[in-house]
CSV table of C-alpha atoms in Angstrom, one decimal:
chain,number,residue,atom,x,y,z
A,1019,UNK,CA,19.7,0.7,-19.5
A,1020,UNK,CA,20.2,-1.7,-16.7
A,1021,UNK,CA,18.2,-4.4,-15.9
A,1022,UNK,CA,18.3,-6.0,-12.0
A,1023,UNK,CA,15.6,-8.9,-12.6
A,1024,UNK,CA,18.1,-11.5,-11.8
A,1025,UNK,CA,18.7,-10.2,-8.0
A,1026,UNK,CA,16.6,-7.2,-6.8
A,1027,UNK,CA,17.6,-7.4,-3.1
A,1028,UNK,CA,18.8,-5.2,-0.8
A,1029,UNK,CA,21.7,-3.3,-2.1
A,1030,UNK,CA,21.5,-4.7,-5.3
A,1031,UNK,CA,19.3,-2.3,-7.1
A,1032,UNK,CA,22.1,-1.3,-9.9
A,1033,UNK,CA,20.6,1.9,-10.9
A,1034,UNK,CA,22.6,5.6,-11.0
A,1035,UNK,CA,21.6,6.4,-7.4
A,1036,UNK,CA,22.9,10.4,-8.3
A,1037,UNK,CA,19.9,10.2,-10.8
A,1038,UNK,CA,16.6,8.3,-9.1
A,1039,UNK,CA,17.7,10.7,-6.3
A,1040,UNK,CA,17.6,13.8,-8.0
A,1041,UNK,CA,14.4,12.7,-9.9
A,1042,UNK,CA,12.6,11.5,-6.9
A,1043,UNK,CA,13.5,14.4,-5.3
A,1044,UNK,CA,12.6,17.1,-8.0
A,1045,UNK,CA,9.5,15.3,-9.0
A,1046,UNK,CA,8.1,14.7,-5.2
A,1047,UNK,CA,8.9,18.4,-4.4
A,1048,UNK,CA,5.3,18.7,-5.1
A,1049,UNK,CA,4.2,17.5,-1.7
A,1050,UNK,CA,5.3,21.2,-0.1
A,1051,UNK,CA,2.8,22.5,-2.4
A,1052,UNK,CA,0.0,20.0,-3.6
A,1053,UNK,CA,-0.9,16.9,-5.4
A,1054,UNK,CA,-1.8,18.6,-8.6
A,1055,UNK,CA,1.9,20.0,-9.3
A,1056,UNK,CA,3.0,16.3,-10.3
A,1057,UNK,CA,4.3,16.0,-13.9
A,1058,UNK,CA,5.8,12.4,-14.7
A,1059,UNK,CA,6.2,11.9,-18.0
A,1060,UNK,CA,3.4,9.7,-18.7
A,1061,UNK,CA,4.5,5.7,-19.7
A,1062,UNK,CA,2.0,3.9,-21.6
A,1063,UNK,CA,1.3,0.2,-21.4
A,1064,UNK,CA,-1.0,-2.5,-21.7
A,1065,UNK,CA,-1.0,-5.2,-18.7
A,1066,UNK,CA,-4.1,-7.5,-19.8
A,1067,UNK,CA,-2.0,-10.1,-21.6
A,1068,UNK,CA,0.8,-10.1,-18.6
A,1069,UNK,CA,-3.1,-10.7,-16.4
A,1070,UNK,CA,-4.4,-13.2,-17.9
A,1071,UNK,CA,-0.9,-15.1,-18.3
A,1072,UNK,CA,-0.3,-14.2,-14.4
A,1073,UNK,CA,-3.5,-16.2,-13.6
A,1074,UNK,CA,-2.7,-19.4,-15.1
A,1075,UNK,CA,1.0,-19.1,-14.1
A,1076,UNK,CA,-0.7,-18.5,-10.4
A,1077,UNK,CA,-2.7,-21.5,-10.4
A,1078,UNK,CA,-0.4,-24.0,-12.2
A,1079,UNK,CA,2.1,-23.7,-9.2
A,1080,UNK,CA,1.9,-25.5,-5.3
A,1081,UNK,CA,-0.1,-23.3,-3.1
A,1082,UNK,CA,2.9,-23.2,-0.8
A,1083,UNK,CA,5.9,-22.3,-3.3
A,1084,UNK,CA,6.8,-19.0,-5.1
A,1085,UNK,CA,5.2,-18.3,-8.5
A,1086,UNK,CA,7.0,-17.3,-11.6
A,1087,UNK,CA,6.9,-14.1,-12.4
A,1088,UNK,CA,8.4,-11.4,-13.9
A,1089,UNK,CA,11.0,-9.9,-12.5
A,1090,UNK,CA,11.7,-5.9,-10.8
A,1091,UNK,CA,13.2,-3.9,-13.3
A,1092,UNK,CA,14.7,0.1,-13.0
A,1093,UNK,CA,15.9,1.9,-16.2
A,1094,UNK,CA,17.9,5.1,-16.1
A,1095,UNK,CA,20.2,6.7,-18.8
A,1096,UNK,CA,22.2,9.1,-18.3
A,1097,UNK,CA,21.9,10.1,-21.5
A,1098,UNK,CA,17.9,10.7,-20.9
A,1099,UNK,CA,17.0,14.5,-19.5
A,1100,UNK,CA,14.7,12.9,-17.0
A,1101,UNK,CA,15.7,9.2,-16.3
A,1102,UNK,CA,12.7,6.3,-17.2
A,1103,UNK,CA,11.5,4.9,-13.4
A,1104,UNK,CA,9.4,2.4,-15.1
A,1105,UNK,CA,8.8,-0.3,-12.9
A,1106,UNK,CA,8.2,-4.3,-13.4
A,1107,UNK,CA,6.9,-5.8,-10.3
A,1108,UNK,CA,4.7,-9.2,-10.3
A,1109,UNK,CA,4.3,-8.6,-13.9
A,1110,UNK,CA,2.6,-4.9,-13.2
A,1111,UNK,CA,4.2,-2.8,-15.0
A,1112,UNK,CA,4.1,1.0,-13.5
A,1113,UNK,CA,5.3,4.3,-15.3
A,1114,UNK,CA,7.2,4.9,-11.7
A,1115,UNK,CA,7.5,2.9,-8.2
A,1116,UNK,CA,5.0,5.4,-6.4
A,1117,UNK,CA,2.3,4.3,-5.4
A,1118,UNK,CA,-0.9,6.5,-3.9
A,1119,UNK,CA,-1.4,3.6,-0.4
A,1120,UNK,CA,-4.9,2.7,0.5
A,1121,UNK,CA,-6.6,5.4,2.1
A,1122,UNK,CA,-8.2,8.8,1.8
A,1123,UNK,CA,-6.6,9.1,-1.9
A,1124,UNK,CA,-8.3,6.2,-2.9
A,1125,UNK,CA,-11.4,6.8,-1.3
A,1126,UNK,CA,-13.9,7.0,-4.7
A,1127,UNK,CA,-13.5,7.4,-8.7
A,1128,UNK,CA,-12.6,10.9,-9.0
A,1129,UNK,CA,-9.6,11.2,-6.5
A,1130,UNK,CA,-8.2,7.9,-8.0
A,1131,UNK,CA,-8.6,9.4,-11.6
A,1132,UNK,CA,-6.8,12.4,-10.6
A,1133,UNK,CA,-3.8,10.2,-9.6
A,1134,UNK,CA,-3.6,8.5,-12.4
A,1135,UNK,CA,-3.9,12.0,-14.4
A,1136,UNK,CA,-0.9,12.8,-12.5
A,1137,UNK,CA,1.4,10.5,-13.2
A,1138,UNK,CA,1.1,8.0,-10.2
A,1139,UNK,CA,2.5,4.9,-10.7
A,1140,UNK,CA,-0.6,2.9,-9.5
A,1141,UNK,CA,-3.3,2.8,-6.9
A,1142,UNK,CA,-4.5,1.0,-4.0
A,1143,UNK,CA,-8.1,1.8,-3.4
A,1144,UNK,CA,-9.5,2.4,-0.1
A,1145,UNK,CA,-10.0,-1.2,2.1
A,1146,UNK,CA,-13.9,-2.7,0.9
A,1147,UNK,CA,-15.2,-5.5,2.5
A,1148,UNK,CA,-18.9,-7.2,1.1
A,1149,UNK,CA,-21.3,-5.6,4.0
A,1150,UNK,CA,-20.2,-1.8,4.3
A,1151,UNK,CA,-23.0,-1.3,6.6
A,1152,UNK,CA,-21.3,-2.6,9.5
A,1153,UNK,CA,-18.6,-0.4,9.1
A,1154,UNK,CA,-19.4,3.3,10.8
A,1155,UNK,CA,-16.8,6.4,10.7
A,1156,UNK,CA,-17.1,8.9,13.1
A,1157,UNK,CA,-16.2,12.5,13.4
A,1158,UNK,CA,-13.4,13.4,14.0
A,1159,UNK,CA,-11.9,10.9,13.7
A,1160,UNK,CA,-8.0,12.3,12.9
A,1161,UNK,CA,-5.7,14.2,15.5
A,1162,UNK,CA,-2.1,15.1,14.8
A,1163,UNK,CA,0.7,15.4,16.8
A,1164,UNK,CA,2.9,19.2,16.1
A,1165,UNK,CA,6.6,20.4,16.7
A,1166,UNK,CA,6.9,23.3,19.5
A,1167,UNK,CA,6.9,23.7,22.5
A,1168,UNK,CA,4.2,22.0,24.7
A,1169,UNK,CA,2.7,20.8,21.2
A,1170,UNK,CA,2.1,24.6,20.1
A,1171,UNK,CA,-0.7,24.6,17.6
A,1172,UNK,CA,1.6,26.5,15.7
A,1173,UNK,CA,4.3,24.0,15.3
A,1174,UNK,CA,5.1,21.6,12.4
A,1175,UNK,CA,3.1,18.6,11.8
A,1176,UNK,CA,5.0,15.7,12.7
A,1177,UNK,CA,2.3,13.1,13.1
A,1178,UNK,CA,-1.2,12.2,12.6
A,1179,UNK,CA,-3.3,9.4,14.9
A,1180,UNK,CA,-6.4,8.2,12.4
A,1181,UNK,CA,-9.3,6.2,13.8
A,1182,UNK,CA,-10.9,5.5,10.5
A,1183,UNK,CA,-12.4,2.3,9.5
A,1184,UNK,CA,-12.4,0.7,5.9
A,1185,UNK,CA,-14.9,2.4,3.4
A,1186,UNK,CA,-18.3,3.0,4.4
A,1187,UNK,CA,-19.4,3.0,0.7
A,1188,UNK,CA,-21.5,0.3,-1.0
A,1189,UNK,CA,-19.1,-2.2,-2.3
A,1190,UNK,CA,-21.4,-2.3,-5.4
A,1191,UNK,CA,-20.8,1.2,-5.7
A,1192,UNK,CA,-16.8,1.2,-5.4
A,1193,UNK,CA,-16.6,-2.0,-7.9
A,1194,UNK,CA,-18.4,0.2,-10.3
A,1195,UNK,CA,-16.0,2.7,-10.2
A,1196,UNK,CA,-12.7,0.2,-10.0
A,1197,UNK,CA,-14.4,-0.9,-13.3
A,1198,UNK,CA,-14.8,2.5,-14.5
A,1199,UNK,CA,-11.0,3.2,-13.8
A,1200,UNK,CA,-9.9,0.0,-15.4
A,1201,UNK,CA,-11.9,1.1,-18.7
A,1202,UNK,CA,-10.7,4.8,-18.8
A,1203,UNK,CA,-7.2,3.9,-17.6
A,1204,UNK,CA,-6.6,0.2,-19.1
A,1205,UNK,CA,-3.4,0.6,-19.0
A,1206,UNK,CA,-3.0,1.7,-15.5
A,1207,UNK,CA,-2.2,-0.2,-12.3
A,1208,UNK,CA,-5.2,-0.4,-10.0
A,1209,UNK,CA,-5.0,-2.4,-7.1
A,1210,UNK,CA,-8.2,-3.5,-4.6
A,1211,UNK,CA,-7.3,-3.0,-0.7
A,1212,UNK,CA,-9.6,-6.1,0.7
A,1213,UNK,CA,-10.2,-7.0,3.9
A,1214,UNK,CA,-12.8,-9.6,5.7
A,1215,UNK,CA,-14.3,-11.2,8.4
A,1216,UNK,CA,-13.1,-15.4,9.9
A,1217,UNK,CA,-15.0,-16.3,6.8
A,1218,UNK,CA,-13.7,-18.6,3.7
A,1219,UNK,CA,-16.8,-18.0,1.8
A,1220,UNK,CA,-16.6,-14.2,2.5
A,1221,UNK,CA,-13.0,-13.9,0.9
A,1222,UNK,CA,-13.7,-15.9,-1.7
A,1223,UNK,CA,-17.0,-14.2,-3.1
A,1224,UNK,CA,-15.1,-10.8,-2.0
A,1225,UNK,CA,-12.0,-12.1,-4.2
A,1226,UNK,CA,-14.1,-13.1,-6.6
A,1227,UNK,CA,-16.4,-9.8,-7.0
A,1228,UNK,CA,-13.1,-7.4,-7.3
A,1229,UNK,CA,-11.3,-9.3,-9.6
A,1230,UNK,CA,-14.6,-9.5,-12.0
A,1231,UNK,CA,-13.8,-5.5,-12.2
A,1232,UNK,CA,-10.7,-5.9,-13.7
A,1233,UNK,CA,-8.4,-4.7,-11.3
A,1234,UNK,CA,-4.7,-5.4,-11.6
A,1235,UNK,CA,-3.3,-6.9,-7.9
A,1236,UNK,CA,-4.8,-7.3,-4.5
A,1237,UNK,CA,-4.1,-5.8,-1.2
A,1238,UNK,CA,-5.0,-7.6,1.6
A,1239,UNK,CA,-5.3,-5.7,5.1
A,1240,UNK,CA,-4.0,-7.3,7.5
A,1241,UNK,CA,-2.6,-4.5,9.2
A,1242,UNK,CA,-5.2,-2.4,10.4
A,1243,UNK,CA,-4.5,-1.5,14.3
A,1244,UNK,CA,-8.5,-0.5,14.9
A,1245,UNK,CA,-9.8,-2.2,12.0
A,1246,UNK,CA,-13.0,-4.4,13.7
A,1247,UNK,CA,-10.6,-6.4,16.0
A,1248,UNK,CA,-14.0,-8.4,17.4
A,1249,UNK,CA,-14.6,-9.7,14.2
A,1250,UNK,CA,-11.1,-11.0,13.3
A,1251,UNK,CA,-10.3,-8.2,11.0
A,1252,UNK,CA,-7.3,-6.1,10.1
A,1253,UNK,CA,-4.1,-6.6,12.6
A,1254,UNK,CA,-6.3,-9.0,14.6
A,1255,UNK,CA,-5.3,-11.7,11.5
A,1256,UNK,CA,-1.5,-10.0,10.9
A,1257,UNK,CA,-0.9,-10.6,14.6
A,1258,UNK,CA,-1.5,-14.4,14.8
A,1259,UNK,CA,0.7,-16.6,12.6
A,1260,UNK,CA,-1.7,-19.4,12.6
A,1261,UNK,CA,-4.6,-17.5,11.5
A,1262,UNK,CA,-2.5,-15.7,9.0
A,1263,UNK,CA,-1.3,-19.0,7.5
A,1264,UNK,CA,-5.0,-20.3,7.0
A,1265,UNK,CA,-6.6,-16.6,5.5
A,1266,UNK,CA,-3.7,-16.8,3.6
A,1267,UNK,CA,-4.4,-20.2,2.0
A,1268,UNK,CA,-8.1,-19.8,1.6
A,1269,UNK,CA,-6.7,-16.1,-0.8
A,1270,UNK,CA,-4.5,-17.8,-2.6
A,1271,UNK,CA,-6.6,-20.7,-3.9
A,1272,UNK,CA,-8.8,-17.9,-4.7
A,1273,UNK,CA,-6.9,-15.2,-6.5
A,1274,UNK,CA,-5.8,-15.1,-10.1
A,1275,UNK,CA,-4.2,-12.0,-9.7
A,1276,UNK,CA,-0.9,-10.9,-7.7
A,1277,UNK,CA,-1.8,-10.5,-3.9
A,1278,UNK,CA,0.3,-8.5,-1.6
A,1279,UNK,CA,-0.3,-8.8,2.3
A,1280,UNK,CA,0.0,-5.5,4.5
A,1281,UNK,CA,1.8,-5.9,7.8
A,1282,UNK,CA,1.2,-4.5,10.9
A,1283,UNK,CA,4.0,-3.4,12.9
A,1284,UNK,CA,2.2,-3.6,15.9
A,1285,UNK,CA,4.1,-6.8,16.7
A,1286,UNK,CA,7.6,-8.3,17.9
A,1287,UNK,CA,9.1,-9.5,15.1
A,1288,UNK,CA,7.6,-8.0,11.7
A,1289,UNK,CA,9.2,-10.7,9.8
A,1290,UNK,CA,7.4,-13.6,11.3
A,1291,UNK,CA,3.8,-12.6,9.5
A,1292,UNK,CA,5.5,-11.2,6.1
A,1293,UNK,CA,7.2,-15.2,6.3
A,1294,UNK,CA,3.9,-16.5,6.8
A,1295,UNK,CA,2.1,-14.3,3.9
A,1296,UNK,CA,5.2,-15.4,1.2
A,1297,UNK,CA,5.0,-19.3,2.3
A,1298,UNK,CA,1.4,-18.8,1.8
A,1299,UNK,CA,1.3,-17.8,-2.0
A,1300,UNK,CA,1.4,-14.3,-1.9
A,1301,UNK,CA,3.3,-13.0,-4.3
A,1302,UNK,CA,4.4,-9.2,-2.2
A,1303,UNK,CA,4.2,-7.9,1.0
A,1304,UNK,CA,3.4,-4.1,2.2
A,1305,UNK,CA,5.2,-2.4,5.4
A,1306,UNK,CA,4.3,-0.8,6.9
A,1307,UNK,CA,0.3,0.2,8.3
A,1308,UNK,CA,-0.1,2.6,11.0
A,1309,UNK,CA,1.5,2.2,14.5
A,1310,UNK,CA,-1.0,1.9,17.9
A,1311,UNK,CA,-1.4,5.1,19.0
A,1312,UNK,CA,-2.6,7.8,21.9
A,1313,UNK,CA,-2.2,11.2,21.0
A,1314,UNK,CA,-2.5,12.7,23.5
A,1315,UNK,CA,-5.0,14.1,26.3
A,1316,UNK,CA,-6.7,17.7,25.6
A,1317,UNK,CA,-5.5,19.5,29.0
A,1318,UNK,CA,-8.3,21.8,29.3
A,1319,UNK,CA,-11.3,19.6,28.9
A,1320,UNK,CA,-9.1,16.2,30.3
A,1321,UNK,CA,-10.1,14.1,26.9
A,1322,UNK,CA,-8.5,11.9,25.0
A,1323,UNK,CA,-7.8,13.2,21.3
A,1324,UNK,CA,-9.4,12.6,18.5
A,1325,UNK,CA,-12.5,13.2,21.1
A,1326,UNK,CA,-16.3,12.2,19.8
A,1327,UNK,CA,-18.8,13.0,21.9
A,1328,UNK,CA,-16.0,13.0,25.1
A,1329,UNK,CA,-14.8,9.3,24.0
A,1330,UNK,CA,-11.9,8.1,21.8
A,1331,UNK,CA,-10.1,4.8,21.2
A,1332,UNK,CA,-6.9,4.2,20.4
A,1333,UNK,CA,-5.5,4.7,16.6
A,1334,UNK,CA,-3.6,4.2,14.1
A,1335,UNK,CA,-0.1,6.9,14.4
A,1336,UNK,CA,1.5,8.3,10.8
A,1337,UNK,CA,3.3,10.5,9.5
A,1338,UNK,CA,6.9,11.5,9.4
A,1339,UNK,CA,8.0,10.8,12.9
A,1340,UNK,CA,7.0,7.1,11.5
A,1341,UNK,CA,9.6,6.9,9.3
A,1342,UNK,CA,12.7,5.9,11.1
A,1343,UNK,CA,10.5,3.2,12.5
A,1344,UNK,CA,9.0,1.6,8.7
A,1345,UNK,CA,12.9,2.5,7.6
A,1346,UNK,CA,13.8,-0.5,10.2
A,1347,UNK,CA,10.8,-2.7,9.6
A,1348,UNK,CA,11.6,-2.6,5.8
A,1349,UNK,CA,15.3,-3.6,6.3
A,1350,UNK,CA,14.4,-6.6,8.6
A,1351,UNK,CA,11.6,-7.7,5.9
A,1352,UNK,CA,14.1,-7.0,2.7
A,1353,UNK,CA,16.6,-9.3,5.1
A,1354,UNK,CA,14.5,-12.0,5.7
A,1355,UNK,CA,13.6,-12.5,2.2
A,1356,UNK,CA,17.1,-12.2,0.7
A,1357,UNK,CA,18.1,-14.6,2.9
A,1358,UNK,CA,15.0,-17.2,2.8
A,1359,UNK,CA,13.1,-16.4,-0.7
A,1360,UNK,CA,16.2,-15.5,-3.1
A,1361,UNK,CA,15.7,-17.8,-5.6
A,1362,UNK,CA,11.9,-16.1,-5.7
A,1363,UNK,CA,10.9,-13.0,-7.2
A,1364,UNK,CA,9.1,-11.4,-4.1
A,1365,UNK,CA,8.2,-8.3,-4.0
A,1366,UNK,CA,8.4,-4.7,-1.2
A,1367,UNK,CA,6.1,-2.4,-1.3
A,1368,UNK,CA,7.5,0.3,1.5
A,1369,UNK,CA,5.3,2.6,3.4
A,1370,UNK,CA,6.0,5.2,6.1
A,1371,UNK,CA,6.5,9.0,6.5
A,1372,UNK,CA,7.5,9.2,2.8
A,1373,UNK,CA,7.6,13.2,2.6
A,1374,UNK,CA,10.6,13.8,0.2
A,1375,UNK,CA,12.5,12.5,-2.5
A,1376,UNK,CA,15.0,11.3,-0.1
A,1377,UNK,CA,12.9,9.6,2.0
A,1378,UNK,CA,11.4,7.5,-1.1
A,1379,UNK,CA,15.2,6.3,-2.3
A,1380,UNK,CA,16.0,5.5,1.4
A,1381,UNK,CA,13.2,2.6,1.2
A,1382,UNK,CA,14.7,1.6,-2.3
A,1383,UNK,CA,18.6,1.3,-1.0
A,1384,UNK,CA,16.5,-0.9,1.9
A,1385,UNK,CA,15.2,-3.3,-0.9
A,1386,UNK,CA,11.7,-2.1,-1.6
A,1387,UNK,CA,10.5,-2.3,-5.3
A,1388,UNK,CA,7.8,0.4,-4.7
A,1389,UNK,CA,6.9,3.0,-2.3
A,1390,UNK,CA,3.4,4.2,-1.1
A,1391,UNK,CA,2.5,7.9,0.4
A,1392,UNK,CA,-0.9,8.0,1.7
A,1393,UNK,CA,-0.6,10.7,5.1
A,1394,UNK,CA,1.1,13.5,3.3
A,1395,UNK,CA,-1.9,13.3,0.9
A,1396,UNK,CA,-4.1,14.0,3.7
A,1397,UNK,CA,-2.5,17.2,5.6
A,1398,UNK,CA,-1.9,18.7,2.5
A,1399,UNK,CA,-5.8,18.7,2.2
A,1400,UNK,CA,-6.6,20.1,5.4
C-alpha cells in the first residue's frame, strides 16, 4: 500500500505507474465499445460521518484560508490481480478517480444510476440553477468536427462544438432524483453542478436546496463559454477575478459540503481564476470546460454549424483534439498550487479529451487527483 496524503503534487503521486496504467487502460477500453462494458470491482463505503464532520470542519475555519481535510490517497499492490484505485479526495471517498463530468451523463436519475452500476467513481450531475424556465435548448444544438480530407463525413471524430445550456428540467424534479440516488446509492459520490445568476440570495437558497438532498460536493460552473453570458452566468463569472472573488465568498459562507470551481480556459492565464476560487474557500478546482468555438460553415447552404433555423452562435469545442490543450492547462493549475497552496490539501479534478487509459494517467503524472469524461459519453451514443 502506499499512501501520498502528505504531498499529492505533481510528480509526487508514488503509485506503480506500470500498474494504474495498465488498469486504466484495460478498464477504459470500454469507450471503443460502450458504457455498459465497464466492470470495476465495486468498493463499498459510507461517507455520511466524513459529511457531517466536513461541515463543521468547513465552517470552523477563516473564509479565506484552506480547510482541513483529508488528504488524496492511491493504493496499488502488486501483489493484487487488479490494483485498488480507491480514491480520498476532500474527504470523498471514490471506488476509482473517474469521474462521469457534468453533462449529458448526468442529465436525470436513470443515466446517473447506470454509472454508478458501472463502477464510476462518482458523478457530477448536469448544471441546475432555481428557475429552469429561463433556460431553452435548441435543436441541434451539437456539430463535430471529423478527420479526412476536406472534413469527409467519413472521417474520425476528432471534436464536437456543443451549444447546450444547463438543464431545462424542474429543479424540483432533479433534487428529487439527487435524493433518490443518495438513498439507493448512500454510499456513492454524487456531486450537484450549480450555477446562478449576480444574485447572493439565489446561490444561497440554490446551495441550500441541493445540499438538503444529500449530495456529497458541489460543482460550481463557472466555466460555461455560452452559458447565459447577459445574466452573469457561466464563464462570464470565471472570466472576471473580481466577480469571481465575491460569488466565491457569498458560496463559501454557504456550503457545508466540499465545493470545487470549474474553470474556463477561455482566458489568458487559467491560473489567475483557479487562485481566486482556492483563496476563496473552495476546497478543488475542475479544468478544464469547453473551449469557444466555430465549427465550421456548411459550404452548400453558406451556414454556420450547428444551424437552427439558418442561425448559430458560437460554442463550446470538445473532444480529443482538446486534449493537448486541458493537458497544458492542468500543468500550469497543478504548478500554481504546488507552489502557492502546498501546505493545503487542494484538490484537481482534470477534464479534456480523456479517450483512453493513457490519456487518464497523463492528467494524474500532471497532478490531478481525479479525471472526468463527459464527450466520449456522448458520441458513443450517437
Amino acid at each position: 500500500m502506499v499512501d501520498s496524503s502528505k504531498s499529492p503534487r505533481i510528480l509526487q503521486l508514488r503509485f506503480d505507474l506500470f500498474f494504474i496504467h495498465s488498469f486504466i487502460t484495460q478498464r477504459l477500453t470500454l469507450f471503443s465499445s460502450s458504457m455498459a462494458s465497464l466492470n470495476f470491482t465495486p468498493v463499498r463505503y459510507n461517507n455520511r460521518n466524513s459529511a457531517a464532520d466536513f461541515a463543521v470542519a468547513r465552517h470552523a475555519r477563516p473564509s479565506m484560508t484552506g480547510p482541513s481535510r483529508v488528504g488524496f490517497k492511491v493504493f496499488a499492490s502488486v501483489s493484487q490481480a487488479e490494483p485498488d484505485l480507491s480514491v480520498s479526495v476532500n474527504g470523498l471517498k471514490m471506488p476509482n478517480p473517474f469521474v462521469i463530468g457534468s453533462g449529458p451523463p448526468g442529465t436525470n436519475y436513470t443515466v446517473m444510476k447506470r454509472a454508478f452500476d458501472e463502477g464510476w467513481g462518482a458523478v457530477i450531475a448536469k448544471t441546475v440553477s432555481l428557475d429552469a424556465a429561463k433556460v431553452i435548448n435548441v435543436t441541434p444544438r451539437y456539430a463535430r468536427l471529423q478527420a479526412g480530407a476536406n472534413g469527409s463525413a467519413k472521417g474520425q471524430i476528432i471534436g464536437w462544438e456543443n451549444i447546450e445550456l444547463i438543464s431545462d428540467r424542474p429543479l424540483e424534479t432533479m433534487l428529487k432524483e439527487f435524493k433518490q440516488l443518495k438513498e439507493e446509492y448512500p454510499d456513492r459520490i454524487l456531486i450537484a453542478s450549480i450555477m446562478e445568476e449576480y444574485d447572493k440570495a439565489a446561490w444561497e437558497e440554490l446551495i441550500d436546496r441541493v445540499e438538503q438532498t444529500g449530495i456529497d460536493a458541489i460543482e460550481i460552473n463557472f466555466s460555461c463559454p455560452h452559458g447565459m453570458p447577459e445574466r452573469k452566468m457561466g464563464a462570464a463569472v470565471g472570466q472576471d477575478c473580481a466577480l469571481l472573488d465575491e460569488v466565491c465568498g457569498w458560496i463559501n459562507a454557504k456550503a457545508t459540503v466540499p465545493v470545487w470551481a470549474k474553470m474556463t480556459p477561455n482566458i489568458t492565464d487559467i491560473t489567475m481564476p483557479a487562485r481566486v476560487a482556492l483563496s476563496s474557500g473552495c476546497e478543488g478546482v475542475s479544468a478544464i470546460n469547453t473551449i469557444m468555438s466555430v465549427m465550421g460553415i456548411n459550404l452548400d447552404t453558406l451556414r454556420p454549424e450547428p444551424c437552427v433555423e439558418g442561425y448559430s452562435t458560437p460554442g463550446g469545442y470538445s473532444g480529443k483534439a482538446v486534449h493537448p490543450i486541458a493537458l497544458a492547462k492542468v500543468m500550469s493549475i497543478a504548478k500554481m498550487i504546488n507552489s502557492e497552496f502546498n501546505d493545503k490539501e487542494y484538490s484537481l479534478s482534470a477534464i479534456g479529451g480523456v479517450e483512453t487509459g493513457g490519456d487518464a494517467a497523463e492528467f494524474i503524472l500532471l497532478g490531478a487527483y481525479t479525471v472526468q469524461v463527459l464527450s466520449l459519453h456522448h458520441h458513443l451514443c450517437l
